[in-house]
mmCIF file of C-alpha atoms in Angstrom:
data_model
loop_
_atom_site.group_PDB
_atom_site.id
_atom_site.type_symbol
_atom_site.label_atom_id
_atom_site.label_comp_id
_atom_site.label_asym_id
_atom_site.label_seq_id
_atom_site.Cartn_x
_atom_site.Cartn_y
_atom_site.Cartn_z
ATOM 1 C CA SER N 1 -50.496 -3.544 -65.121
ATOM 2 C CA LEU N 2 -52.044 -7.074 -65.450
ATOM 3 C CA LEU N 3 -53.153 -7.037 -69.050
ATOM 4 C CA ASN N 4 -50.032 -8.561 -70.632
ATOM 5 C CA LEU N 5 -49.735 -11.172 -68.131
ATOM 6 C CA CYS N 6 -53.403 -12.208 -68.446
ATOM 7 C CA ARG N 7 -52.936 -12.681 -72.336
ATOM 8 C CA ASN N 8 -50.931 -15.951 -71.780
ATOM 9 C CA LEU N 9 -53.522 -17.616 -69.433
ATOM 10 C CA PRO N 10 -54.823 -20.861 -70.890
ATOM 11 C CA GLY N 11 -58.495 -20.694 -71.869
ATOM 12 C CA VAL N 12 -58.364 -16.902 -72.160
ATOM 13 C CA ASP N 13 -59.499 -15.901 -75.695
ATOM 14 C CA GLU N 14 -59.687 -11.915 -75.100
ATOM 15 C CA VAL N 15 -58.356 -9.543 -72.286
ATOM 16 C CA ILE N 16 -60.301 -6.349 -71.934
ATOM 17 C CA SER N 17 -58.567 -3.521 -70.200
ATOM 18 C CA CYS N 18 -61.000 -0.815 -68.147
ATOM 19 C CA PRO N 19 -59.464 1.794 -66.331
ATOM 20 C CA LEU N 20 -61.319 1.991 -62.839
ATOM 21 C CA ASP N 21 -62.627 5.726 -63.546
ATOM 22 C CA GLN N 22 -64.356 4.682 -66.826
ATOM 23 C CA ASP N 23 -67.528 2.439 -67.881
ATOM 24 C CA LEU N 24 -66.770 -0.785 -69.609
ATOM 25 C CA ARG N 25 -67.328 -0.231 -73.323
ATOM 26 C CA VAL N 26 -67.957 -3.908 -74.261
ATOM 27 C CA ALA N 27 -71.354 -5.773 -74.167
ATOM 28 C CA PHE N 28 -71.364 -8.488 -71.534
ATOM 29 C CA ASP N 29 -74.114 -10.906 -70.032
ATOM 30 C CA CYS N 30 -72.926 -11.286 -66.693
ATOM 31 C CA TYR N 31 -70.695 -10.134 -63.921
ATOM 32 C CA VAL N 32 -69.470 -11.768 -60.911
ATOM 33 C CA PRO N 33 -67.176 -10.440 -58.239
ATOM 34 C CA LEU N 34 -64.094 -12.545 -58.105
ATOM 35 C CA LEU N 35 -64.249 -13.152 -54.480
ATOM 36 C CA SER N 36 -67.692 -14.486 -55.014
ATOM 37 C CA LEU N 37 -66.813 -17.198 -57.227
ATOM 38 C CA PRO N 38 -65.717 -19.722 -54.414
ATOM 39 C CA GLY N 39 -69.284 -19.439 -52.934
ATOM 40 C CA ILE N 40 -70.754 -19.902 -56.403
ATOM 41 C CA PHE N 41 -68.777 -22.902 -57.411
ATOM 42 C CA LYS N 42 -69.146 -24.366 -53.672
ATOM 43 C CA THR N 43 -65.656 -24.446 -53.256
ATOM 44 C CA THR N 44 -64.087 -26.668 -50.453
ATOM 45 C CA LEU N 45 -60.422 -27.372 -49.514
ATOM 46 C CA LYS N 46 -60.501 -30.565 -51.455
ATOM 47 C CA THR N 47 -61.661 -28.916 -54.702
ATOM 48 C CA ILE N 48 -59.187 -26.275 -54.909
ATOM 49 C CA PRO N 49 -56.885 -26.488 -57.863
ATOM 50 C CA SER N 50 -53.745 -27.220 -56.847
ATOM 51 C CA ARG N 51 -51.825 -26.983 -60.350
ATOM 52 C CA ILE N 52 -48.924 -24.869 -59.930
ATOM 53 C CA PRO N 53 -47.589 -23.002 -61.660
ATOM 54 C CA TYR N 54 -50.756 -21.618 -63.167
ATOM 55 C CA LEU N 55 -48.995 -18.372 -64.357
ATOM 56 C CA GLN N 56 -45.963 -18.232 -66.434
ATOM 57 C CA ALA N 57 -44.138 -15.474 -67.910
ATOM 58 C CA ASP N 58 -44.290 -14.601 -71.788
ATOM 59 C CA PRO N 59 -41.185 -16.660 -73.083
ATOM 60 C CA GLU N 60 -40.056 -13.638 -75.236
ATOM 61 C CA VAL N 61 -40.098 -11.511 -72.236
ATOM 62 C CA ALA N 62 -38.334 -13.881 -70.023
ATOM 63 C CA ALA N 63 -35.770 -14.328 -72.682
ATOM 64 C CA ARG N 64 -34.858 -10.644 -72.574
ATOM 65 C CA TRP N 65 -33.631 -11.114 -68.872
ATOM 66 C CA GLN N 66 -31.875 -14.312 -69.338
ATOM 67 C CA ASP N 67 -28.352 -12.538 -69.843
ATOM 68 C CA ARG N 68 -28.951 -9.626 -67.088
ATOM 69 C CA LEU N 69 -29.800 -12.511 -64.601
ATOM 70 C CA ASP N 70 -27.203 -14.988 -65.682
ATOM 71 C CA THR N 71 -25.199 -15.724 -62.561
ATOM 72 C CA ALA N 72 -24.011 -18.863 -60.358
ATOM 73 C CA ASP N 73 -25.186 -16.964 -57.356
ATOM 74 C CA LEU N 74 -28.497 -17.655 -55.566
ATOM 75 C CA LYS N 75 -30.861 -14.947 -57.263
ATOM 76 C CA VAL N 76 -33.155 -13.253 -54.758
ATOM 77 C CA GLY N 77 -35.863 -10.693 -55.630
ATOM 78 C CA LEU N 78 -36.797 -8.256 -52.902
ATOM 79 C CA VAL N 79 -40.052 -6.065 -52.319
ATOM 80 C CA TRP N 80 -39.910 -4.029 -49.354
ATOM 81 C CA ALA N 81 -42.673 -1.676 -49.415
ATOM 82 C CA GLY N 82 -46.258 -1.987 -51.097
ATOM 83 C CA ASN N 83 -48.441 0.962 -52.320
ATOM 84 C CA PRO N 84 -48.262 3.873 -49.922
ATOM 85 C CA GLY N 85 -51.996 4.539 -50.733
ATOM 86 C CA HIS N 86 -53.077 1.055 -49.079
ATOM 87 C CA LYS N 87 -54.996 1.672 -45.952
ATOM 88 C CA ASP N 88 -52.426 -0.502 -43.959
ATOM 89 C CA ASP N 89 -49.168 0.063 -45.571
ATOM 90 C CA ARG N 90 -47.747 1.439 -42.432
ATOM 91 C CA ASN N 91 -48.034 -2.032 -41.228
ATOM 92 C CA ARG N 92 -47.044 -3.670 -44.314
ATOM 93 C CA SER N 93 -44.272 -2.040 -45.644
ATOM 94 C CA CYS N 94 -40.829 -2.003 -43.827
ATOM 95 C CA PRO N 95 -37.691 0.089 -44.067
ATOM 96 C CA LEU N 96 -35.004 -0.873 -46.884
ATOM 97 C CA ASP N 97 -32.360 -0.886 -44.021
ATOM 98 C CA LEU N 98 -33.895 -4.156 -42.554
ATOM 99 C CA LEU N 99 -32.771 -6.109 -45.592
ATOM 100 C CA GLU N 100 -29.299 -4.889 -45.327
ATOM 101 C CA PRO N 101 -28.012 -8.152 -43.537
ATOM 102 C CA LEU N 102 -29.141 -10.138 -46.716
ATOM 103 C CA GLY N 103 -26.352 -8.239 -48.653
ATOM 104 C CA GLN N 104 -23.453 -9.857 -46.461
ATOM 105 C CA ILE N 105 -24.575 -13.575 -47.370
ATOM 106 C CA PRO N 106 -22.024 -14.564 -49.707
ATOM 107 C CA GLY N 107 -22.969 -16.333 -53.032
ATOM 108 C CA VAL N 108 -26.178 -14.376 -53.130
ATOM 109 C CA ALA N 109 -27.351 -11.801 -55.619
ATOM 110 C CA LEU N 110 -30.090 -9.552 -54.816
ATOM 111 C CA TYR N 111 -32.505 -7.604 -57.376
ATOM 112 C CA ALA N 112 -35.000 -5.201 -55.992
ATOM 113 C CA LEU N 113 -38.293 -5.649 -57.905
ATOM 114 C CA GLN N 114 -39.411 -2.406 -56.135
ATOM 115 C CA LYS N 115 -41.434 0.131 -58.317
ATOM 116 C CA ASN N 116 -41.247 3.779 -57.741
ATOM 117 C CA VAL N 117 -37.944 3.927 -55.598
ATOM 118 C CA ASP N 118 -36.748 7.457 -54.542
ATOM 119 C CA GLU N 119 -33.485 8.663 -54.923
ATOM 120 C CA PRO N 120 -32.103 8.208 -51.861
ATOM 121 C CA SER N 121 -33.143 4.605 -51.847
ATOM 122 C CA ILE N 122 -31.468 4.265 -55.158
ATOM 123 C CA GLY N 123 -28.254 5.242 -53.632
ATOM 124 C CA GLN N 124 -28.769 2.752 -50.668
ATOM 125 C CA LEU N 125 -29.491 -0.067 -52.895
ATOM 126 C CA GLN N 126 -26.300 0.617 -54.633
ATOM 127 C CA ARG N 127 -24.263 0.856 -51.382
ATOM 128 C CA LEU N 128 -25.984 -2.609 -50.052
ATOM 129 C CA GLY N 129 -24.900 -4.274 -53.720
ATOM 130 C CA ILE N 130 -28.670 -4.599 -54.683
ATOM 131 C CA THR N 131 -29.197 -4.264 -58.343
ATOM 132 C CA HIS N 132 -32.183 -2.038 -58.853
ATOM 133 C CA LEU N 133 -34.673 -3.364 -61.606
ATOM 134 C CA GLY N 134 -37.703 -1.301 -60.663
ATOM 135 C CA LYS N 135 -37.071 1.221 -63.296
ATOM 136 C CA ASP N 136 -37.730 -1.473 -65.711
ATOM 137 C CA LEU N 137 -40.787 -3.056 -64.386
ATOM 138 C CA GLU N 138 -43.522 -1.710 -66.889
ATOM 139 C CA ASP N 139 -46.050 -4.217 -66.085
ATOM 140 C CA PHE N 140 -46.364 -7.331 -64.441
ATOM 141 C CA SER N 141 -45.452 -9.336 -67.846
ATOM 142 C CA VAL N 142 -41.897 -7.947 -67.241
ATOM 143 C CA THR N 143 -41.781 -8.580 -63.477
ATOM 144 C CA ALA N 144 -42.932 -12.436 -64.237
ATOM 145 C CA GLY N 145 -40.020 -12.355 -66.903
ATOM 146 C CA ILE N 146 -37.695 -11.454 -64.269
ATOM 147 C CA ILE N 147 -39.182 -14.026 -61.619
ATOM 148 C CA THR N 148 -38.458 -16.643 -64.125
ATOM 149 C CA HIS N 149 -34.636 -16.251 -63.489
ATOM 150 C CA LEU N 150 -34.973 -15.931 -59.772
ATOM 151 C CA ASP N 151 -34.378 -18.618 -57.083
ATOM 152 C CA LEU N 152 -36.313 -16.980 -54.325
ATOM 153 C CA VAL N 153 -38.670 -13.945 -53.738
ATOM 154 C CA ILE N 154 -38.673 -12.141 -50.390
ATOM 155 C CA SER N 155 -41.320 -9.309 -50.225
ATOM 156 C CA VAL N 156 -43.939 -7.653 -47.964
ATOM 157 C CA ASP N 157 -47.649 -8.524 -48.689
ATOM 158 C CA THR N 158 -47.783 -7.024 -52.238
ATOM 159 C CA ALA N 159 -48.808 -8.383 -55.685
ATOM 160 C CA VAL N 160 -45.415 -9.436 -56.465
ATOM 161 C CA ALA N 161 -45.348 -12.030 -53.683
ATOM 162 C CA HIS N 162 -48.805 -13.544 -55.295
ATOM 163 C CA LEU N 163 -47.237 -13.354 -58.611
ATOM 164 C CA ALA N 164 -44.268 -15.396 -57.711
ATOM 165 C CA GLY N 165 -46.294 -18.206 -55.897
ATOM 166 C CA ALA N 166 -48.633 -18.295 -58.860
ATOM 167 C CA MET N 167 -45.486 -18.908 -60.758
ATOM 168 C CA GLY N 168 -44.308 -21.738 -58.523
ATOM 169 C CA LYS N 169 -41.398 -19.876 -57.254
ATOM 170 C CA PRO N 170 -40.421 -19.909 -53.982
ATOM 171 C CA VAL N 171 -41.617 -16.811 -51.771
ATOM 172 C CA TRP N 172 -40.753 -15.531 -48.219
ATOM 173 C CA ILE N 173 -43.559 -13.258 -47.356
ATOM 174 C CA LEU N 174 -42.710 -10.639 -44.489
ATOM 175 C CA LEU N 175 -46.051 -10.119 -42.616
ATOM 176 C CA PRO N 176 -46.550 -7.704 -39.667
ATOM 177 C CA VAL N 177 -47.471 -9.253 -36.264
ATOM 178 C CA VAL N 178 -51.025 -8.636 -37.093
ATOM 179 C CA PRO N 179 -51.302 -9.794 -40.492
ATOM 180 C CA ASP N 180 -54.310 -9.144 -43.222
ATOM 181 C CA TRP N 181 -57.267 -11.523 -42.821
ATOM 182 C CA ARG N 182 -56.221 -13.349 -45.740
ATOM 183 C CA TRP N 183 -53.228 -14.895 -44.220
#
């Protein structure tokens, strides 16, 4: 799901995809777990790179969404649930009903960036006046293309929140009372 998004990163010559249930069939000399890099590089608060955005949408993908998201309203993307298989999803995700007041705000266009929405929720989105885009989210490059045209993303702690932040878009993150250790 990150393959196409990562192809546009500066300094990346090649992106290799490997399903988690398979061995990597590419020769390599060294492997470092991602969360070990700050320790290896002796990262401090002063040395954390602060160039934002550090991720951009593919311009061609973003252009495909220009007309669909062209409105004078404040454009807000919504994500209310994470992966149900996540060990703490019951504390992370929230019912779609809680976002209903947002649909009452004049001059705001709401877009669901939620994947795998069930039929009852699709009906609820329509009743709330929220445009459902989840069916079009093939991978994170498409999500980034959409986020390019949004003014704000409101999300529970999901990859979409992190993607919007990496793109320099304002993000409001809905966190539980006892958030994940990273927050």
